[in-house]
Amino acid sequence: MCGVRPPSSPPPPPPFDAQAARRLRGALGMAPEHVAHALRSAYGLPHVTSGHVLAWERGTAAPDHTELAALAGALWCDPGELLDRPRTLREHRIARGVAPQDVACAVGMDLPAYLRMEEDGVWRGTERQVGELVRVLRLEPPDVVAVTGRTEPLAALLRGAVTTRWQAYVRQVGELVDVARPDLEEALRRLHRDYQGRMTATLGWGGGDTAGAAGEEFLERIVENFWAAVRREP
């Protein structure tokens, strides 16, 4: 199972960070044509021109997986430094420079099954396999929630927690996130206080519509606000 190679169909391009590429090139004192020359001569990519490099840096195009690895070599950086924040399972794997067969082997899953999960974005593994996934891809708690498809269920619970009694949601939220219970309770308390404070303050100014907009905006960013509360950000 662990020695099987992935199918040959090309995956979609990784989430490229155009600003990082431009910054790294500038730090090396290289012009776009210098980067393009390196990709052609040292990395066997004869099709790459300075126009390609400029398009990548402007965000109008993105390098494929082979081009990204070569660009990282030309810019003397890790491929992960050229990636925007990963969101999907595939993007996290690419950011860590791990081959799909290695992830499949680590989590104890056959390669076709793992690749299907990357393709459709639906995690079907067990909790034990989630633990192995965390280890091999070095995932943080917010990443685990995202790649295992728990973002929407978490958001629904958090909306209930801030609009009613947060204490009633501690156990359910704790089943979805890897956060120590004292930290989880404090995060939910902070989240509830922030939401209710916004609503109360805006209503006190006589702005019913404004209160609704402020509350809706807070709820739309509820998962992001939750992780900020977990990190105890101001």
PDB file of C-alpha atoms in Angstrom:
ATOM      1  CA  MET A   1       0.000   0.000   0.000  1.00  0.00           C
ATOM      2  CA  CYS A   2       2.760   2.447   0.986  1.00  0.00           C
ATOM      3  CA  GLY A   3       4.739   1.976  -2.211  1.00  0.00           C
ATOM      4  CA  VAL A   4       1.919   2.747  -4.643  1.00  0.00           C
ATOM      5  CA  ARG A   5       2.416   5.852  -6.747  1.00  0.00           C
ATOM      6  CA  PRO A   6      -0.381   8.394  -7.275  1.00  0.00           C
ATOM      7  CA  PRO A   7      -2.181   8.625 -10.635  1.00  0.00           C
ATOM      8  CA  SER A   8      -0.606  10.756 -13.335  1.00  0.00           C
ATOM      9  CA  SER A   9      -3.451  13.270 -13.779  1.00  0.00           C
ATOM     10  CA  PRO A  10      -2.172  16.748 -12.842  1.00  0.00           C
ATOM     11  CA  PRO A  11      -3.547  18.222  -9.596  1.00  0.00           C
ATOM     12  CA  PRO A  12      -4.725  21.837  -9.414  1.00  0.00           C
ATOM     13  CA  PRO A  13      -2.077  24.474  -8.705  1.00  0.00           C
ATOM     14  CA  PRO A  14      -1.135  25.163  -5.081  1.00  0.00           C
ATOM     15  CA  PRO A  15      -2.243  28.372  -3.297  1.00  0.00           C
ATOM     16  CA  PHE A  16       0.571  30.645  -4.433  1.00  0.00           C
ATOM     17  CA  ASP A  17       1.662  33.709  -2.429  1.00  0.00           C
ATOM     18  CA  ALA A  18       2.557  36.257  -5.111  1.00  0.00           C
ATOM     19  CA  GLN A  19       3.801  38.891  -2.650  1.00  0.00           C
ATOM     20  CA  ALA A  20       6.153  36.409  -0.986  1.00  0.00           C
ATOM     21  CA  ALA A  21       7.668  35.482  -4.349  1.00  0.00           C
ATOM     22  CA  ARG A  22       8.228  39.129  -5.235  1.00  0.00           C
ATOM     23  CA  ARG A  23       9.712  39.877  -1.812  1.00  0.00           C
ATOM     24  CA  LEU A  24      12.094  36.913  -1.885  1.00  0.00           C
ATOM     25  CA  ARG A  25      13.292  37.749  -5.385  1.00  0.00           C
ATOM     26  CA  GLY A  26      13.929  41.351  -4.361  1.00  0.00           C
ATOM     27  CA  ALA A  27      15.868  40.259  -1.281  1.00  0.00           C
ATOM     28  CA  LEU A  28      18.213  38.283  -3.516  1.00  0.00           C
ATOM     29  CA  GLY A  29      18.663  41.202  -5.894  1.00  0.00           C
ATOM     30  CA  MET A  30      17.401  39.144  -8.827  1.00  0.00           C
ATOM     31  CA  ALA A  31      15.450  40.463 -11.792  1.00  0.00           C
ATOM     32  CA  PRO A  32      12.556  38.420 -13.240  1.00  0.00           C
ATOM     33  CA  GLU A  33      14.734  37.399 -16.183  1.00  0.00           C
ATOM     34  CA  HIS A  34      17.367  36.045 -13.778  1.00  0.00           C
ATOM     35  CA  VAL A  35      14.769  33.844 -12.095  1.00  0.00           C
ATOM     36  CA  ALA A  36      13.442  32.673 -15.453  1.00  0.00           C
ATOM     37  CA  HIS A  37      16.969  31.834 -16.629  1.00  0.00           C
ATOM     38  CA  ALA A  38      17.569  29.774 -13.475  1.00  0.00           C
ATOM     39  CA  LEU A  39      14.348  27.851 -14.012  1.00  0.00           C
ATOM     40  CA  ARG A  40      15.311  27.084 -17.598  1.00  0.00           C
ATOM     41  CA  SER A  41      18.969  26.217 -17.117  1.00  0.00           C
ATOM     42  CA  ALA A  42      19.101  24.669 -13.646  1.00  0.00           C
ATOM     43  CA  TYR A  43      15.639  23.150 -13.302  1.00  0.00           C
ATOM     44  CA  GLY A  44      14.805  21.991 -16.809  1.00  0.00           C
ATOM     45  CA  LEU A  45      11.821  24.255 -17.466  1.00  0.00           C
ATOM     46  CA  PRO A  46      12.569  25.623 -20.967  1.00  0.00           C
ATOM     47  CA  HIS A  47       9.126  27.207 -21.363  1.00  0.00           C
ATOM     48  CA  VAL A  48       9.504  29.658 -18.457  1.00  0.00           C
ATOM     49  CA  THR A  49      10.169  33.297 -19.395  1.00  0.00           C
ATOM     50  CA  SER A  50      10.374  36.495 -17.390  1.00  0.00           C
ATOM     51  CA  GLY A  51       6.740  37.022 -18.383  1.00  0.00           C
ATOM     52  CA  HIS A  52       5.789  33.901 -16.458  1.00  0.00           C
ATOM     53  CA  VAL A  53       7.654  35.125 -13.379  1.00  0.00           C
ATOM     54  CA  LEU A  54       5.984  38.542 -13.553  1.00  0.00           C
ATOM     55  CA  ALA A  55       2.553  36.967 -14.004  1.00  0.00           C
ATOM     56  CA  TRP A  56       3.110  34.820 -10.908  1.00  0.00           C
ATOM     57  CA  GLU A  57       4.208  37.834  -8.897  1.00  0.00           C
ATOM     58  CA  ARG A  58       1.219  39.892 -10.036  1.00  0.00           C
ATOM     59  CA  GLY A  59      -1.200  37.111  -9.151  1.00  0.00           C
ATOM     60  CA  THR A  60      -2.566  36.796 -12.679  1.00  0.00           C
ATOM     61  CA  ALA A  61      -1.191  33.247 -12.956  1.00  0.00           C
ATOM     62  CA  ALA A  62       0.164  30.633 -10.581  1.00  0.00           C
ATOM     63  CA  PRO A  63       2.990  28.120 -10.984  1.00  0.00           C
ATOM     64  CA  ASP A  64       2.091  24.458 -11.085  1.00  0.00           C
ATOM     65  CA  HIS A  65       3.631  22.008  -8.622  1.00  0.00           C
ATOM     66  CA  THR A  66       6.789  21.426 -10.672  1.00  0.00           C
ATOM     67  CA  GLU A  67       7.271  25.142 -11.310  1.00  0.00           C
ATOM     68  CA  LEU A  68       6.703  25.940  -7.636  1.00  0.00           C
ATOM     69  CA  ALA A  69       9.388  23.499  -6.486  1.00  0.00           C
ATOM     70  CA  ALA A  70      11.809  24.902  -9.054  1.00  0.00           C
ATOM     71  CA  LEU A  71      10.987  28.492  -8.123  1.00  0.00           C
ATOM     72  CA  ALA A  72      11.677  27.706  -4.474  1.00  0.00           C
ATOM     73  CA  GLY A  73      15.077  26.335  -5.487  1.00  0.00           C
ATOM     74  CA  ALA A  74      15.855  29.412  -7.581  1.00  0.00           C
ATOM     75  CA  LEU A  75      14.873  31.707  -4.702  1.00  0.00           C
ATOM     76  CA  TRP A  76      16.702  29.642  -2.065  1.00  0.00           C
ATOM     77  CA  CYS A  77      13.619  29.086   0.043  1.00  0.00           C
ATOM     78  CA  ASP A  78      11.332  26.324   1.215  1.00  0.00           C
ATOM     79  CA  PRO A  79       8.289  25.725  -1.051  1.00  0.00           C
ATOM     80  CA  GLY A  80       6.073  26.501   1.917  1.00  0.00           C
ATOM     81  CA  GLU A  81       7.391  30.068   1.930  1.00  0.00           C
ATOM     82  CA  LEU A  82       5.809  30.578  -1.498  1.00  0.00           C
ATOM     83  CA  LEU A  83       2.389  29.339  -0.477  1.00  0.00           C
ATOM     84  CA  ASP A  84      -0.533  31.329   0.803  1.00  0.00           C
ATOM     85  CA  ARG A  85      -2.060  29.991   4.013  1.00  0.00           C
ATOM     86  CA  PRO A  86      -3.164  26.431   3.230  1.00  0.00           C
ATOM     87  CA  ARG A  87      -6.865  25.718   3.524  1.00  0.00           C
ATOM     88  CA  THR A  88      -7.478  22.245   2.133  1.00  0.00           C
ATOM     89  CA  LEU A  89      -5.912  18.881   2.858  1.00  0.00           C
ATOM     90  CA  ARG A  90      -4.044  18.970  -0.457  1.00  0.00           C
ATOM     91  CA  GLU A  91      -2.732  22.485   0.171  1.00  0.00           C
ATOM     92  CA  HIS A  92      -1.416  21.523   3.622  1.00  0.00           C
ATOM     93  CA  ARG A  93       0.323  18.499   2.161  1.00  0.00           C
ATOM     94  CA  ILE A  94       1.923  20.572  -0.580  1.00  0.00           C
ATOM     95  CA  ALA A  95       3.003  23.232   1.909  1.00  0.00           C
ATOM     96  CA  ARG A  96       4.832  20.557   3.918  1.00  0.00           C
ATOM     97  CA  GLY A  97       6.400  19.033   0.823  1.00  0.00           C
ATOM     98  CA  VAL A  98       4.977  15.567   1.574  1.00  0.00           C
ATOM     99  CA  ALA A  99       4.042  13.141  -1.198  1.00  0.00           C
ATOM    100  CA  PRO A 100       0.440  11.841  -1.187  1.00  0.00           C
ATOM    101  CA  GLN A 101       1.575   8.230  -0.861  1.00  0.00           C
ATOM    102  CA  ASP A 102       3.549   9.152   2.254  1.00  0.00           C
ATOM    103  CA  VAL A 103       0.495  10.724   3.889  1.00  0.00           C
ATOM    104  CA  ALA A 104      -1.649   7.734   2.934  1.00  0.00           C
ATOM    105  CA  CYS A 105       0.934   5.370   4.377  1.00  0.00           C
ATOM    106  CA  ALA A 106       1.251   7.373   7.599  1.00  0.00           C
ATOM    107  CA  VAL A 107      -2.489   7.388   8.269  1.00  0.00           C
ATOM    108  CA  GLY A 108      -2.921   3.737   7.267  1.00  0.00           C
ATOM    109  CA  MET A 109      -5.067   4.346   4.215  1.00  0.00           C
ATOM    110  CA  ASP A 110      -4.818   3.104   0.634  1.00  0.00           C
ATOM    111  CA  LEU A 111      -3.642   5.772  -1.784  1.00  0.00           C
ATOM    112  CA  PRO A 112      -6.743   5.928  -4.032  1.00  0.00           C
ATOM    113  CA  ALA A 113      -8.972   6.453  -0.978  1.00  0.00           C
ATOM    114  CA  TYR A 114      -6.721   9.219   0.318  1.00  0.00           C
ATOM    115  CA  LEU A 115      -6.567  10.933  -3.061  1.00  0.00           C
ATOM    116  CA  ARG A 116     -10.353  10.849  -3.316  1.00  0.00           C
ATOM    117  CA  MET A 117     -10.545  12.739  -0.024  1.00  0.00           C
ATOM    118  CA  GLU A 118      -8.117  15.331  -1.336  1.00  0.00           C
ATOM    119  CA  GLU A 119     -10.173  15.628  -4.496  1.00  0.00           C
ATOM    120  CA  ASP A 120     -13.640  16.030  -2.987  1.00  0.00           C
ATOM    121  CA  GLY A 121     -12.600  17.696   0.265  1.00  0.00           C
ATOM    122  CA  VAL A 122     -14.495  15.231   2.474  1.00  0.00           C
ATOM    123  CA  TRP A 123     -12.525  13.564   5.276  1.00  0.00           C
ATOM    124  CA  ARG A 124     -13.601   9.949   5.902  1.00  0.00           C
ATOM    125  CA  GLY A 125     -10.874   8.830   8.269  1.00  0.00           C
ATOM    126  CA  THR A 126     -11.077   7.780  11.898  1.00  0.00           C
ATOM    127  CA  GLU A 127      -9.986   9.814  14.917  1.00  0.00           C
ATOM    128  CA  ARG A 128      -6.798   7.758  15.094  1.00  0.00           C
ATOM    129  CA  GLN A 129      -6.082   8.624  11.478  1.00  0.00           C
ATOM    130  CA  VAL A 130      -6.736  12.293  12.263  1.00  0.00           C
ATOM    131  CA  GLY A 131      -4.008  12.038  14.894  1.00  0.00           C
ATOM    132  CA  GLU A 132      -1.562  10.645  12.339  1.00  0.00           C
ATOM    133  CA  LEU A 133      -2.575  13.343   9.875  1.00  0.00           C
ATOM    134  CA  VAL A 134      -1.816  16.000  12.480  1.00  0.00           C
ATOM    135  CA  ARG A 135       1.597  14.454  13.073  1.00  0.00           C
ATOM    136  CA  VAL A 136       2.695  14.027   9.463  1.00  0.00           C
ATOM    137  CA  LEU A 137       1.404  17.423   8.249  1.00  0.00           C
ATOM    138  CA  ARG A 138       2.077  19.261  11.542  1.00  0.00           C
ATOM    139  CA  LEU A 139      -1.454  20.650  11.628  1.00  0.00           C
ATOM    140  CA  GLU A 140      -2.606  23.217  14.164  1.00  0.00           C
ATOM    141  CA  PRO A 141      -6.082  22.866  15.760  1.00  0.00           C
ATOM    142  CA  PRO A 142      -7.730  25.340  13.324  1.00  0.00           C
ATOM    143  CA  ASP A 143      -6.220  23.418  10.401  1.00  0.00           C
ATOM    144  CA  VAL A 144      -7.578  20.113  11.719  1.00  0.00           C
ATOM    145  CA  VAL A 145     -11.081  21.563  11.855  1.00  0.00           C
ATOM    146  CA  ALA A 146     -10.771  22.887   8.302  1.00  0.00           C
ATOM    147  CA  VAL A 147      -9.322  19.812   6.588  1.00  0.00           C
ATOM    148  CA  THR A 148     -11.688  17.364   8.303  1.00  0.00           C
ATOM    149  CA  GLY A 149     -14.782  19.321   7.239  1.00  0.00           C
ATOM    150  CA  ARG A 150     -15.773  20.488  10.706  1.00  0.00           C
ATOM    151  CA  THR A 151     -15.838  24.223  10.014  1.00  0.00           C
ATOM    152  CA  GLU A 152     -19.577  24.534   9.332  1.00  0.00           C
ATOM    153  CA  PRO A 153     -20.679  22.311  12.247  1.00  0.00           C
ATOM    154  CA  LEU A 154     -18.364  24.298  14.522  1.00  0.00           C
ATOM    155  CA  ALA A 155     -19.745  27.604  13.240  1.00  0.00           C
ATOM    156  CA  ALA A 156     -23.316  26.476  13.922  1.00  0.00           C
ATOM    157  CA  LEU A 157     -22.463  25.529  17.509  1.00  0.00           C
ATOM    158  CA  LEU A 158     -20.580  28.770  18.105  1.00  0.00           C
ATOM    159  CA  ARG A 159     -23.503  30.846  16.841  1.00  0.00           C
ATOM    160  CA  GLY A 160     -25.712  29.085  19.334  1.00  0.00           C
ATOM    161  CA  ALA A 161     -23.194  29.620  22.117  1.00  0.00           C
ATOM    162  CA  VAL A 162     -22.923  33.381  21.650  1.00  0.00           C
ATOM    163  CA  THR A 163     -26.615  34.008  21.111  1.00  0.00           C
ATOM    164  CA  THR A 164     -27.886  31.864  24.024  1.00  0.00           C
ATOM    165  CA  ARG A 165     -26.075  30.207  26.970  1.00  0.00           C
ATOM    166  CA  TRP A 166     -22.483  29.394  26.080  1.00  0.00           C
ATOM    167  CA  GLN A 167     -22.210  26.852  28.924  1.00  0.00           C
ATOM    168  CA  ALA A 168     -24.626  24.538  27.111  1.00  0.00           C
ATOM    169  CA  TYR A 169     -22.244  24.208  24.151  1.00  0.00           C
ATOM    170  CA  VAL A 170     -18.953  23.382  25.875  1.00  0.00           C
ATOM    171  CA  ARG A 171     -19.198  19.614  25.431  1.00  0.00           C
ATOM    172  CA  GLN A 172     -20.353  19.739  21.799  1.00  0.00           C
ATOM    173  CA  VAL A 173     -17.700  22.245  20.765  1.00  0.00           C
ATOM    174  CA  GLY A 174     -15.090  20.213  22.650  1.00  0.00           C
ATOM    175  CA  GLU A 175     -15.922  17.195  20.503  1.00  0.00           C
ATOM    176  CA  LEU A 176     -14.932  19.143  17.388  1.00  0.00           C
ATOM    177  CA  VAL A 177     -11.801  21.000  18.529  1.00  0.00           C
ATOM    178  CA  ASP A 178      -8.616  19.938  20.278  1.00  0.00           C
ATOM    179  CA  VAL A 179      -8.629  22.605  22.989  1.00  0.00           C
ATOM    180  CA  ALA A 180      -8.208  22.011  26.720  1.00  0.00           C
ATOM    181  CA  ARG A 181     -11.521  22.405  28.523  1.00  0.00           C
ATOM    182  CA  PRO A 182     -10.468  25.391  30.701  1.00  0.00           C
ATOM    183  CA  ASP A 183      -9.209  27.226  27.603  1.00  0.00           C
ATOM    184  CA  LEU A 184     -12.343  26.249  25.691  1.00  0.00           C
ATOM    185  CA  GLU A 185     -14.638  27.549  28.418  1.00  0.00           C
ATOM    186  CA  GLU A 186     -12.722  30.804  28.618  1.00  0.00           C
ATOM    187  CA  ALA A 187     -12.830  31.222  24.824  1.00  0.00           C
ATOM    188  CA  LEU A 188     -16.591  30.663  24.721  1.00  0.00           C
ATOM    189  CA  ARG A 189     -17.079  33.050  27.616  1.00  0.00           C
ATOM    190  CA  ARG A 190     -15.056  35.727  25.837  1.00  0.00           C
ATOM    191  CA  LEU A 191     -16.891  35.101  22.577  1.00  0.00           C
ATOM    192  CA  HIS A 192     -20.299  35.366  24.245  1.00  0.00           C
ATOM    193  CA  ARG A 193     -19.286  38.523  26.088  1.00  0.00           C
ATOM    194  CA  ASP A 194     -17.946  40.164  22.925  1.00  0.00           C
ATOM    195  CA  TYR A 195     -21.064  39.376  20.902  1.00  0.00           C
ATOM    196  CA  GLN A 196     -23.511  40.443  23.593  1.00  0.00           C
ATOM    197  CA  GLY A 197     -21.463  43.562  24.295  1.00  0.00           C
ATOM    198  CA  ARG A 198     -21.602  44.610  20.654  1.00  0.00           C
ATOM    199  CA  MET A 199     -25.337  44.090  20.496  1.00  0.00           C
ATOM    200  CA  THR A 200     -26.024  45.901  23.780  1.00  0.00           C
ATOM    201  CA  ALA A 201     -23.774  48.853  22.989  1.00  0.00           C
ATOM    202  CA  THR A 202     -25.250  49.383  19.532  1.00  0.00           C
ATOM    203  CA  LEU A 203     -28.819  49.114  20.771  1.00  0.00           C
ATOM    204  CA  GLY A 204     -27.971  51.617  23.492  1.00  0.00           C
ATOM    205  CA  TRP A 205     -27.112  54.104  20.764  1.00  0.00           C
ATOM    206  CA  GLY A 206     -30.592  53.631  19.312  1.00  0.00           C
ATOM    207  CA  GLY A 207     -29.391  51.866  16.204  1.00  0.00           C
ATOM    208  CA  GLY A 208     -31.496  48.771  15.696  1.00  0.00           C
ATOM    209  CA  ASP A 209     -30.362  48.246  12.101  1.00  0.00           C
ATOM    210  CA  THR A 210     -26.761  48.938  13.098  1.00  0.00           C
ATOM    211  CA  ALA A 211     -27.002  46.375  15.896  1.00  0.00           C
ATOM    212  CA  GLY A 212     -28.258  43.798  13.435  1.00  0.00           C
ATOM    213  CA  ALA A 213     -25.414  44.524  11.020  1.00  0.00           C
ATOM    214  CA  ALA A 214     -22.791  44.425  13.782  1.00  0.00           C
ATOM    215  CA  GLY A 215     -24.134  41.147  15.092  1.00  0.00           C
ATOM    216  CA  GLU A 216     -24.354  39.612  11.628  1.00  0.00           C
ATOM    217  CA  GLU A 217     -20.771  40.571  10.842  1.00  0.00           C
ATOM    218  CA  PHE A 218     -19.579  39.026  14.108  1.00  0.00           C
ATOM    219  CA  LEU A 219     -21.481  35.807  13.379  1.00  0.00           C
ATOM    220  CA  GLU A 220     -20.150  35.603   9.833  1.00  0.00           C
ATOM    221  CA  ARG A 221     -16.619  35.549  11.257  1.00  0.00           C
ATOM    222  CA  ILE A 222     -17.540  33.373  14.231  1.00  0.00           C
ATOM    223  CA  VAL A 223     -14.971  30.622  13.636  1.00  0.00           C
ATOM    224  CA  GLU A 224     -12.173  33.136  13.108  1.00  0.00           C
ATOM    225  CA  ASN A 225     -13.314  35.007  16.214  1.00  0.00           C
ATOM    226  CA  PHE A 226     -13.331  31.755  18.176  1.00  0.00           C
ATOM    227  CA  TRP A 227      -9.716  30.917  17.351  1.00  0.00           C
ATOM    228  CA  ALA A 228      -8.707  34.480  18.214  1.00  0.00           C
ATOM    229  CA  ALA A 229     -10.399  33.993  21.609  1.00  0.00           C
ATOM    230  CA  VAL A 230      -8.581  30.687  22.085  1.00  0.00           C
ATOM    231  CA  ARG A 231      -5.285  32.472  21.412  1.00  0.00           C
ATOM    232  CA  ARG A 232      -6.441  35.240  23.778  1.00  0.00           C
ATOM    233  CA  GLU A 233      -5.859  37.892  21.149  1.00  0.00           C
ATOM    234  CA  PRO A 234      -7.164  41.356  22.124  1.00  0.00           C
TER     235      PRO A 234
END
